[in-house]
Coordinates of C-alpha atoms in Angstrom, one line a residue:
M1 CA 39.8 -20.0 -7.8
D2 CA 38.3 -20.7 -11.3
A3 CA 35.2 -22.1 -9.5
L4 CA 35.0 -19.0 -7.3
L5 CA 35.2 -16.8 -10.4
L6 CA 32.4 -18.7 -12.0
L7 CA 30.3 -18.5 -8.8
A8 CA 30.9 -14.7 -8.6
E9 CA 30.0 -14.3 -12.3
A10 CA 26.8 -16.3 -11.9
R11 CA 25.7 -14.4 -8.7
Q12 CA 26.4 -11.0 -10.4
L13 CA 24.1 -12.1 -13.2
G14 CA 21.3 -13.0 -10.8
V15 CA 21.7 -16.7 -11.5
R16 CA 20.9 -19.0 -8.5
L17 CA 23.2 -21.9 -7.8
W18 CA 22.8 -24.6 -5.2
A19 CA 23.9 -28.1 -4.2
D20 CA 21.1 -30.8 -4.1
R21 CA 22.2 -34.3 -2.9
G22 CA 25.5 -34.1 -4.6
R23 CA 24.2 -32.5 -7.8
L24 CA 24.7 -29.0 -9.1
R25 CA 21.5 -27.0 -9.7
F26 CA 21.3 -23.6 -11.3
Q27 CA 18.4 -21.4 -12.4
A28 CA 18.1 -17.9 -13.8
A29 CA 15.5 -16.9 -11.2
S30 CA 15.9 -13.2 -11.4
G31 CA 18.7 -12.7 -14.0
V32 CA 20.1 -13.9 -17.2
M33 CA 21.7 -17.3 -18.2
T34 CA 24.0 -17.2 -21.2
P35 CA 24.8 -20.4 -23.1
G36 CA 28.5 -19.9 -22.4
L37 CA 28.0 -19.5 -18.7
Q38 CA 25.8 -22.6 -18.6
A39 CA 28.4 -24.7 -20.4
R40 CA 31.2 -23.5 -18.0
L41 CA 29.0 -24.2 -14.9
T42 CA 28.5 -27.8 -16.2
E43 CA 32.1 -28.2 -17.0
H44 CA 33.3 -27.2 -13.5
K45 CA 30.4 -28.6 -11.5
Q46 CA 32.5 -30.6 -9.0
A47 CA 34.6 -27.6 -8.1
L48 CA 31.5 -25.5 -7.8
L49 CA 29.9 -28.2 -5.5
D50 CA 32.9 -27.9 -3.3
C51 CA 32.4 -24.1 -3.0
L52 CA 28.7 -24.4 -2.5
A53 CA 28.7 -27.0 0.2
P54 CA 31.3 -25.9 2.8
P55 CA 31.1 -27.8 6.1
R56 CA 28.6 -25.9 8.3
P57 CA 25.6 -27.0 10.4
A58 CA 22.2 -27.6 9.0
L59 CA 19.8 -24.6 8.8
C60 CA 16.5 -25.6 10.4
R61 CA 13.5 -24.2 12.2
R62 CA 14.0 -22.9 15.7
D63 CA 12.3 -24.0 18.9
E64 CA 9.1 -22.0 19.2
D65 CA 9.9 -21.0 22.8
A66 CA 13.4 -19.9 22.1
L67 CA 14.5 -16.2 22.6
L68 CA 15.4 -14.7 19.2
P69 CA 18.7 -12.9 19.0
L70 CA 19.5 -10.3 16.3
S71 CA 21.7 -11.3 13.4
H72 CA 25.1 -9.6 13.4
A73 CA 23.9 -7.2 10.6
Q74 CA 20.7 -6.4 12.5
Q75 CA 22.6 -5.7 15.6
R76 CA 24.7 -3.1 13.9
L77 CA 21.7 -1.1 12.6
W78 CA 20.0 -1.5 16.1
F79 CA 23.1 0.0 17.6
L80 CA 23.2 2.9 15.1
W81 CA 19.5 3.5 15.7
R82 CA 20.0 3.7 19.5
L83 CA 23.1 5.9 19.0
E84 CA 21.8 8.4 16.4
G85 CA 18.1 8.3 17.1
P86 CA 15.3 7.9 14.5
G87 CA 16.3 8.7 11.0
A88 CA 15.7 7.8 7.4
A89 CA 19.3 6.8 6.3
Y90 CA 18.3 3.1 6.4
N91 CA 14.9 3.4 4.8
M92 CA 14.3 1.4 1.6
P93 CA 11.6 3.2 -0.3
M94 CA 9.9 2.1 -3.6
S95 CA 7.4 4.1 -5.6
L96 CA 5.6 2.6 -8.6
R97 CA 3.1 4.2 -11.0
L98 CA 0.4 1.6 -12.0
Q99 CA -1.3 2.2 -15.3
G100 CA -4.3 0.0 -16.1
A101 CA -7.4 -1.4 -14.6
L102 CA -6.1 -1.9 -11.0
S103 CA -7.9 -4.0 -8.5
V104 CA -7.2 -2.2 -5.3
P105 CA -8.7 -4.9 -3.1
S106 CA -6.3 -7.5 -4.7
V107 CA -3.4 -5.1 -4.0
L108 CA -4.3 -4.9 -0.4
R109 CA -4.9 -8.6 -0.1
S110 CA -1.5 -9.4 -1.8
L111 CA 0.5 -7.0 0.4
R112 CA -1.0 -8.5 3.6
A113 CA -0.3 -12.0 2.4
V114 CA 3.4 -11.2 1.8
V115 CA 3.6 -9.8 5.3
R116 CA 2.0 -12.8 6.8
R117 CA 4.3 -15.1 4.8
H118 CA 7.5 -13.5 5.9
E119 CA 8.3 -13.1 9.7
A120 CA 10.9 -10.5 9.1
L121 CA 8.1 -8.1 7.9
R122 CA 6.3 -8.7 11.3
T123 CA 9.4 -8.3 13.5
Q124 CA 10.0 -5.7 16.1
F125 CA 13.0 -5.2 18.4
I126 CA 13.0 -4.9 22.1
E127 CA 15.8 -4.0 24.5
T128 CA 16.5 -6.4 27.5
A129 CA 19.1 -6.5 30.3
D130 CA 20.9 -9.1 28.1
G131 CA 20.8 -7.1 24.9
P132 CA 18.3 -6.5 22.1
L133 CA 16.0 -9.3 20.9
Q134 CA 13.6 -9.6 18.0
V135 CA 10.0 -10.5 18.4
V136 CA 7.6 -11.7 15.7
A137 CA 4.4 -9.8 16.3
D138 CA 0.8 -10.7 15.3
V139 CA 0.1 -7.6 13.3
E140 CA -1.6 -6.8 10.0
L141 CA -0.3 -4.3 7.5
Q142 CA -2.5 -1.2 7.3
V143 CA -2.7 0.2 3.7
P144 CA -4.4 3.5 3.4
V145 CA -5.9 4.4 0.0
L146 CA -5.7 8.1 -0.9
D147 CA -7.8 9.7 -3.7
L148 CA -6.2 12.7 -5.5
S149 CA -8.2 12.3 -8.7
G150 CA -10.4 15.3 -7.9
L151 CA -7.5 17.8 -7.7
P152 CA -6.2 19.9 -10.5
H153 CA -3.2 18.5 -12.4
E154 CA -0.5 20.7 -10.9
Q155 CA -1.9 20.4 -7.4
R156 CA -2.2 16.6 -7.8
Q157 CA 1.5 16.3 -8.9
A158 CA 2.7 18.5 -6.0
Q159 CA 0.7 16.4 -3.5
L160 CA 2.1 13.2 -5.0
R161 CA 5.7 14.5 -4.8
A162 CA 5.1 15.3 -1.1
L163 CA 3.8 11.8 -0.5
V164 CA 6.7 10.2 -2.2
K165 CA 9.1 12.3 -0.3
D166 CA 7.3 11.6 3.0
N167 CA 7.3 7.8 2.3
A168 CA 11.1 7.8 1.8
Q169 CA 12.0 10.1 4.7
T170 CA 9.6 9.3 7.5
P171 CA 11.6 7.4 10.2
F172 CA 10.6 4.0 11.6
D173 CA 10.3 3.0 15.2
L174 CA 12.2 -0.3 15.4
Q175 CA 10.3 -1.2 18.5
Q176 CA 7.0 -1.2 16.6
A177 CA 6.0 -3.8 13.9
P178 CA 5.6 -3.9 11.1
L179 CA 8.7 -2.2 9.8
M180 CA 7.1 -1.8 6.4
R181 CA 4.5 0.7 5.3
A182 CA 2.4 0.9 2.1
C183 CA 0.0 3.3 0.5
V184 CA -2.1 3.3 -2.6
V185 CA -2.7 6.7 -4.3
R186 CA -5.4 7.1 -6.9
E187 CA -4.7 9.7 -9.6
G188 CA -7.5 8.6 -12.0
P189 CA -9.6 5.6 -13.1
H190 CA -6.6 3.9 -14.7
H191 CA -3.7 5.7 -12.9
H192 CA -2.5 4.7 -9.4
V193 CA 0.7 5.0 -7.5
L194 CA 1.9 2.4 -5.0
L195 CA 4.2 3.6 -2.2
L196 CA 6.3 1.0 -0.3
C197 CA 9.0 1.5 2.3
L198 CA 10.9 -1.0 4.5
H199 CA 13.6 -0.5 7.0
H200 CA 16.9 -2.1 6.1
I201 CA 17.0 -4.0 9.4
V202 CA 14.3 -6.4 7.9
S203 CA 15.2 -6.2 4.3
D204 CA 17.9 -5.7 1.7
G205 CA 18.2 -5.3 -2.1
W206 CA 17.6 -8.9 -2.9
S207 CA 14.6 -9.0 -0.5
M208 CA 13.0 -6.2 -2.5
G209 CA 13.1 -8.4 -5.6
V210 CA 11.6 -11.3 -3.6
L211 CA 8.9 -9.0 -2.3
M212 CA 8.0 -7.7 -5.8
R213 CA 8.0 -11.2 -7.4
E214 CA 5.7 -12.6 -4.7
F215 CA 3.5 -9.5 -4.7
G216 CA 3.1 -9.9 -8.4
A217 CA 2.3 -13.6 -8.3
L218 CA -0.2 -13.1 -5.5
Y219 CA -1.9 -10.2 -7.2
G220 CA -2.4 -12.2 -10.4
A221 CA -3.9 -15.1 -8.4
F222 CA -6.2 -12.9 -6.4
V223 CA -7.4 -11.0 -9.5
D224 CA -8.2 -14.4 -11.1
D225 CA -9.9 -15.6 -7.9
A226 CA -7.5 -18.4 -7.5
N227 CA -8.3 -20.7 -4.6
A228 CA -4.7 -21.0 -3.3
P229 CA -1.8 -18.6 -3.6
P230 CA 0.8 -20.0 -6.1
L231 CA 3.7 -19.9 -3.6
A232 CA 5.5 -22.8 -2.0
A233 CA 5.9 -22.9 1.8
L234 CA 9.1 -21.3 3.2
P235 CA 11.4 -23.9 4.7
V236 CA 12.8 -21.4 7.3
Q237 CA 12.3 -17.8 8.4
Y238 CA 14.7 -15.0 9.1
P239 CA 14.9 -15.4 12.9
D240 CA 15.9 -19.1 12.2
F241 CA 18.8 -17.7 10.2
A242 CA 19.8 -15.3 12.9
Q243 CA 19.9 -18.0 15.5
W244 CA 21.8 -20.3 13.1
Q245 CA 24.4 -17.6 12.3
R246 CA 25.0 -16.9 16.1
S247 CA 25.5 -20.6 16.8
W248 CA 27.7 -21.4 13.9
L249 CA 29.9 -18.2 13.4
Q250 CA 32.0 -18.5 16.6
G251 CA 35.2 -20.2 17.8
E252 CA 37.5 -21.6 15.1
V253 CA 35.1 -20.7 12.3
L254 CA 35.1 -17.1 13.3
E255 CA 38.8 -16.9 13.8
S256 CA 39.5 -18.5 10.4
Q257 CA 37.4 -15.9 8.6
T258 CA 38.8 -13.0 10.7
S259 CA 42.5 -14.0 10.1
Y260 CA 42.0 -13.6 6.3
W261 CA 40.6 -10.1 6.6
V262 CA 43.1 -9.0 9.2
E263 CA 45.9 -10.0 6.9
Q264 CA 44.3 -8.2 4.0
L265 CA 43.5 -4.9 5.7
T266 CA 46.2 -4.3 8.4
G267 CA 48.0 -1.0 7.6
L268 CA 45.1 0.3 5.5
P269 CA 45.1 4.2 5.5
T270 CA 42.4 5.5 7.8
L271 CA 40.8 7.9 5.3
L272 CA 40.4 8.2 1.5
E273 CA 41.3 11.9 1.1
L274 CA 39.1 12.9 -1.9
P275 CA 39.3 16.7 -2.7
T276 CA 36.3 18.1 -1.0
D277 CA 34.5 21.4 -1.8
R278 CA 33.9 22.0 1.8
P279 CA 35.6 21.1 5.1
R280 CA 34.6 17.8 6.5
P281 CA 32.1 18.4 9.4
P282 CA 32.9 16.8 12.8
H283 CA 29.9 14.6 12.6
K284 CA 28.9 12.8 9.4
G285 CA 25.4 13.5 8.1
Y286 CA 23.4 11.5 5.6
R287 CA 22.0 14.2 3.3
G288 CA 23.1 13.2 -0.2
G289 CA 22.9 14.3 -3.8
V290 CA 22.7 12.2 -6.9
V291 CA 24.3 12.5 -10.3
R292 CA 23.0 10.1 -13.0
C293 CA 24.6 9.2 -16.3
A294 CA 25.0 6.3 -18.6
L295 CA 27.7 4.0 -19.8
P296 CA 26.8 3.0 -23.4
T297 CA 26.5 -0.5 -24.7
T298 CA 29.6 -0.5 -26.8
L299 CA 31.8 0.6 -23.9
V300 CA 30.2 -2.0 -21.5
A301 CA 30.6 -4.8 -24.0
A302 CA 34.2 -3.9 -24.7
M303 CA 35.1 -3.8 -21.0
D304 CA 33.3 -7.2 -20.5
T305 CA 35.4 -8.7 -23.3
L306 CA 38.7 -7.2 -21.9
A307 CA 37.9 -8.5 -18.4
Q308 CA 37.1 -12.0 -19.7
R309 CA 40.4 -12.0 -21.7
H310 CA 42.2 -11.7 -18.4
G311 CA 40.1 -14.3 -16.6
A312 CA 38.0 -11.6 -14.7
T313 CA 34.4 -10.4 -14.7
L314 CA 32.8 -7.2 -15.9
F315 CA 32.3 -6.3 -12.2
M316 CA 36.1 -6.7 -11.6
G317 CA 37.0 -4.5 -14.7
L318 CA 34.7 -1.7 -13.6
L319 CA 35.9 -1.9 -9.9
A320 CA 39.5 -1.8 -11.0
T321 CA 38.8 1.4 -13.0
F322 CA 36.9 2.9 -10.2
Q323 CA 39.9 2.3 -7.9
I324 CA 42.2 4.0 -10.5
L325 CA 39.8 7.1 -10.5
L326 CA 39.9 7.3 -6.7
S327 CA 43.7 7.0 -6.7
R328 CA 44.0 9.8 -9.3
L329 CA 41.6 12.1 -7.3
S330 CA 43.1 11.5 -3.9
G331 CA 46.8 11.0 -4.8
Q332 CA 46.8 7.8 -2.8
T333 CA 48.0 4.4 -4.1
D334 CA 46.7 2.4 -1.1
L335 CA 42.9 2.6 -0.7
A336 CA 39.8 0.5 0.0
V337 CA 36.4 0.3 -1.6
G338 CA 33.3 -1.3 0.0
T339 CA 31.0 -3.4 -2.1
P340 CA 27.7 -5.2 -1.0
T341 CA 27.1 -8.9 -1.4
A342 CA 23.8 -10.6 -1.2
H343 CA 25.4 -13.3 1.2
R344 CA 22.7 -15.9 0.7
T345 CA 25.0 -18.9 1.0
H346 CA 22.3 -21.4 1.7
P347 CA 19.6 -22.4 -0.9
D348 CA 16.8 -22.1 1.7
L349 CA 17.6 -18.4 2.1
E350 CA 17.1 -17.5 -1.6
G351 CA 13.4 -16.8 -1.3
L352 CA 13.4 -15.1 2.1
I353 CA 12.9 -11.4 2.9
G354 CA 15.4 -10.3 5.5
F355 CA 18.7 -8.4 6.1
F356 CA 21.3 -10.9 4.8
A357 CA 23.5 -8.5 2.8
N358 CA 27.1 -8.1 4.0
T359 CA 29.8 -5.6 3.1
L360 CA 33.1 -6.7 1.6
V361 CA 36.2 -4.4 1.6
I362 CA 38.3 -4.6 -1.5
R363 CA 41.8 -3.1 -0.9
G364 CA 43.6 -1.6 -3.9
E365 CA 47.4 -1.2 -3.8
L366 CA 48.2 0.5 -7.1
D367 CA 51.5 0.5 -8.9
L368 CA 51.1 3.6 -11.1
A369 CA 53.9 2.3 -13.5
A370 CA 52.2 -1.0 -14.1
G371 CA 49.5 -1.7 -16.8
F372 CA 45.8 -2.2 -16.3
D373 CA 46.2 -5.9 -16.7
T374 CA 48.4 -6.0 -13.6
H375 CA 45.9 -4.1 -11.5
L376 CA 43.0 -6.1 -12.8
A377 CA 44.8 -9.3 -11.7
Q378 CA 45.1 -7.9 -8.2
V379 CA 41.5 -6.9 -8.1
R380 CA 40.4 -10.4 -9.4
Q381 CA 42.4 -12.1 -6.7
R382 CA 41.2 -10.0 -3.9
T383 CA 37.6 -10.1 -5.0
L384 CA 37.6 -13.8 -5.2
G385 CA 39.3 -14.0 -1.8
A386 CA 36.6 -11.7 -0.4
Y387 CA 33.8 -13.9 -1.7
E388 CA 35.5 -17.0 -0.2
H389 CA 35.5 -15.2 3.2
Q390 CA 32.2 -13.3 3.0
D391 CA 30.7 -14.9 6.1
L392 CA 32.5 -12.6 8.5
P393 CA 30.0 -9.8 9.4
F394 CA 31.3 -6.3 8.6
E395 CA 30.8 -5.1 12.1
H396 CA 33.1 -7.9 13.4
L397 CA 35.7 -6.9 10.9
V398 CA 35.6 -3.3 12.1
D399 CA 35.9 -4.4 15.7
R400 CA 38.9 -6.6 14.9
I401 CA 40.8 -4.2 12.7
N402 CA 39.9 -1.4 15.2
P403 CA 40.7 1.5 12.9
E404 CA 41.1 5.0 14.3
R405 CA 37.4 6.1 14.9
N406 CA 36.1 9.5 13.8
L407 CA 32.5 10.5 13.8
G408 CA 33.1 12.5 10.7
Y409 CA 33.6 9.5 8.3
T410 CA 32.8 5.7 8.1
P411 CA 35.4 3.2 9.2
L412 CA 37.6 1.2 6.8
F413 CA 36.3 2.8 3.6
Q414 CA 34.5 6.0 2.5
A415 CA 33.7 5.1 -1.2
S416 CA 31.5 2.2 -2.3
F417 CA 30.9 0.4 -5.6
S418 CA 28.2 -2.0 -6.7
L419 CA 27.0 -3.6 -9.9
N420 CA 23.5 -5.0 -9.9
N421 CA 23.2 -7.3 -12.9
A422 CA 19.9 -8.9 -11.8
T423 CA 16.9 -7.9 -13.9
G424 CA 13.2 -8.4 -13.8
T425 CA 12.6 -7.2 -10.2
L426 CA 9.3 -5.6 -11.3
P427 CA 6.5 -8.1 -11.4
A428 CA 4.3 -8.7 -14.5
W429 CA 0.8 -7.8 -13.5
P430 CA -2.2 -8.7 -15.7
G431 CA -3.3 -5.7 -17.7
M432 CA -1.0 -3.4 -15.9
H433 CA 2.1 -1.3 -16.8
L434 CA 4.5 -0.5 -14.0
E435 CA 6.9 2.4 -13.9
P436 CA 9.3 3.3 -11.0
L437 CA 8.9 6.8 -9.6
D438 CA 11.6 7.0 -6.9
S439 CA 13.2 10.0 -8.5
L440 CA 10.3 12.1 -7.2
A441 CA 11.7 11.8 -3.7
D442 CA 14.4 14.4 -4.7
Q443 CA 16.6 13.4 -1.8
A444 CA 19.2 10.7 -1.4
H445 CA 20.8 9.3 1.7
A446 CA 24.6 9.2 1.5
K447 CA 26.0 6.5 3.8
F448 CA 29.5 7.1 2.5
D449 CA 31.4 10.1 1.0
L450 CA 30.9 8.7 -2.5
S451 CA 29.1 5.7 -4.0
L452 CA 28.9 4.5 -7.5
G453 CA 26.0 2.1 -8.3
L454 CA 25.6 0.6 -11.8
Q455 CA 22.7 -1.5 -13.2
P456 CA 21.6 -2.5 -16.6
D457 CA 19.6 0.0 -18.7
G458 CA 17.8 -2.8 -20.6
E459 CA 19.7 -2.1 -23.8
G460 CA 23.1 -3.5 -23.0
G461 CA 24.5 -0.4 -21.3
L462 CA 24.7 0.5 -17.7
A463 CA 22.9 3.3 -15.8
A464 CA 25.3 4.9 -13.3
T465 CA 24.1 6.5 -10.1
W466 CA 26.7 8.6 -8.2
T467 CA 25.5 9.3 -4.7
Y468 CA 27.6 11.8 -2.7
D469 CA 27.7 13.5 0.6
E470 CA 26.3 17.0 0.1
A471 CA 28.2 18.3 3.1
L472 CA 31.4 17.6 1.2
F473 CA 30.9 18.0 -2.5
E474 CA 29.0 20.0 -5.1
A475 CA 27.1 18.3 -7.9
S476 CA 29.3 19.8 -10.5
T477 CA 32.3 18.2 -8.9
V478 CA 30.8 14.8 -8.9
Q479 CA 29.6 15.3 -12.5
R480 CA 33.3 15.9 -13.5
W481 CA 34.3 12.7 -11.7
A482 CA 31.6 10.8 -13.5
D483 CA 32.9 12.1 -16.8
A484 CA 36.4 11.2 -15.7
Y485 CA 35.4 7.6 -15.0
A486 CA 33.9 7.3 -18.5
T487 CA 37.1 8.7 -20.0
L488 CA 39.2 6.3 -17.9
L489 CA 37.2 3.4 -19.2
Q490 CA 37.8 4.5 -22.8
S491 CA 41.5 4.9 -22.0
V492 CA 41.8 1.5 -20.6
L493 CA 40.1 0.0 -23.6
H494 CA 42.3 1.9 -26.1
T495 CA 45.6 1.5 -24.3
P496 CA 45.3 -1.4 -21.8
Q497 CA 49.1 -1.8 -21.5
A498 CA 49.7 1.9 -20.6
P499 CA 50.7 2.6 -17.0
V500 CA 47.7 3.2 -14.9
G501 CA 49.2 6.5 -13.7
A502 CA 49.4 7.8 -17.3
L503 CA 45.8 6.8 -18.4
A504 CA 43.9 9.8 -19.7
W505 CA 41.1 10.8 -17.4
M506 CA 40.1 14.2 -18.6
S507 CA 38.4 15.0 -21.9
A508 CA 40.2 17.2 -24.4
A509 CA 37.7 20.0 -23.6
Q510 CA 38.4 19.7 -19.8
R511 CA 42.2 19.7 -20.4
Q512 CA 41.9 22.7 -22.7
Q513 CA 39.8 24.6 -20.1
L514 CA 42.2 23.7 -17.2
L515 CA 45.4 24.6 -19.1
G516 CA 44.0 27.7 -20.7
F517 CA 44.9 26.6 -24.2
S518 CA 41.7 28.3 -25.6
A519 CA 42.9 31.8 -24.6
P520 CA 46.1 33.6 -25.7
V521 CA 48.5 34.5 -23.0
A522 CA 48.2 38.3 -22.3
S523 CA 51.9 38.9 -21.4
A524 CA 54.9 36.9 -20.3
L525 CA 55.3 36.3 -16.6
P526 CA 58.0 38.7 -15.2
V527 CA 59.6 36.0 -13.0
D528 CA 60.4 32.3 -13.5
L529 CA 59.1 30.9 -10.2
V530 CA 55.5 31.0 -9.1
H531 CA 56.2 31.9 -5.4
A532 CA 58.4 34.8 -6.5
G533 CA 55.5 36.2 -8.6
F534 CA 53.3 36.1 -5.5
E535 CA 55.9 37.9 -3.5
A536 CA 56.4 40.6 -6.2
Q537 CA 52.6 41.3 -6.4
A538 CA 52.3 41.4 -2.6
A539 CA 55.1 44.0 -2.4
Q540 CA 53.7 46.2 -5.2
R541 CA 50.1 46.0 -4.0
P542 CA 50.0 45.1 -0.3
H543 CA 46.4 46.4 0.2
A544 CA 44.8 44.7 -2.8
I545 CA 42.3 41.9 -2.0
A546 CA 44.0 38.6 -2.2
V547 CA 41.2 36.2 -0.9
S548 CA 37.5 36.5 -0.6
F549 CA 35.1 34.1 1.1
E550 CA 31.4 34.9 1.7
D551 CA 31.5 38.3 3.6
Q552 CA 35.2 38.1 4.5
Q553 CA 38.3 39.5 2.6
L554 CA 42.0 39.3 3.2
S555 CA 44.6 41.6 1.7

């Protein structure tokens, strides 16, 4: 399990590891490599090789005439698209402000080169009598160029916000390739905005990093009039992976993976009952809100040190604290949190654009009388076990566990947690400064009741994004929970041996407000029991208003 822990830590830091003819290779392709991590990787290289080279068939190019099945993850999104109709819940938008002397022709040429290079970006999906298939189409990406430079400033900004929102929320037709769109907006001679959007069925978070790195490399080459693009040929394409996954993940292999998860999740409560501000609607929507805050450098560094002292990673320490928060909010001691994994278990998949990501379910069974170290040990064990059995597609897990289905919430878990430690996803363009503008979309998509996403802020701290279902929660409620999470982290660091059920999770000001310590008591209560006080008031003033809601009142 020590090797799995190292493997998990490396992947969370964006460090690529692979086995090459019996040798361990590692490279900080998109993340950071610390000297301590490099030394431990070298020390445990044989154990890591055993983890990286499990017995599985070779991944190779498909026959050209072969029908192309969907991967398991793609099939789930295809089913949801057919069930729910077109929507933007699985759009992956990106908006970048480009400042400098931009070569628009090089931008267009680079984008089209990336689309030609990756078959996933030219894939469309068709329905047949035997089920859906993917087809790689011969299409070229159309990139409109819009000029807003002649508009007054306020009108230009309003138009830009509308374009960013449109880019993020316009649905795709999965039967029409490419499932990617792009647009260049000119604000002035040295100010442009690039709008990109991909559907999740052909991309994932790791893929967006691949796209931007290749885009940046191609742009630099085209601006410099390079004869050949500086990118090595891809050994396989995404449809090759889908076919490989279908042929390998069956029979004993599938049953072995499934057995682990069934054992882990049998008996899991159906619903995480967070206290909602509104009744849960019968059908889940995707309209979400966002609360953003920051975890400071000192707190993050201290949690990282505490986790390492117990043989865990920063991810595990933060996840363990998130589970404690959910337990305190819901009153449940048995709960589950979903977390995404890149699931690129073969080195040939590292540089591909496509939907490889899988979802792992980490169950938390909390003993409120035990200390944080005990709970962290459980989270460590279950996280490593999940990584070891990450090949089972989430949709297969749901089918096998077969939880009680309800259209009002997602199966198995309703809260998710992620830590994206990879950095450097924005390319370095010659003479250009790039700045993300996704916040202008002013609308989030909430796939779950509550999601916490953390990523480095560039200064050693973490930027926290809390995404919530607006049908259930108010922003002020989620803000209180974000504050409570930060307070819990501080409590864990100050008193790690304290029972997790006794850890402070409200600030002094919140406690004072809740308990009314800031205001003197007007008079002593006439009765000792609360229900007796209600009965006395009802008897004395039977016609007084007791409850008001919108335009309704009850005496």
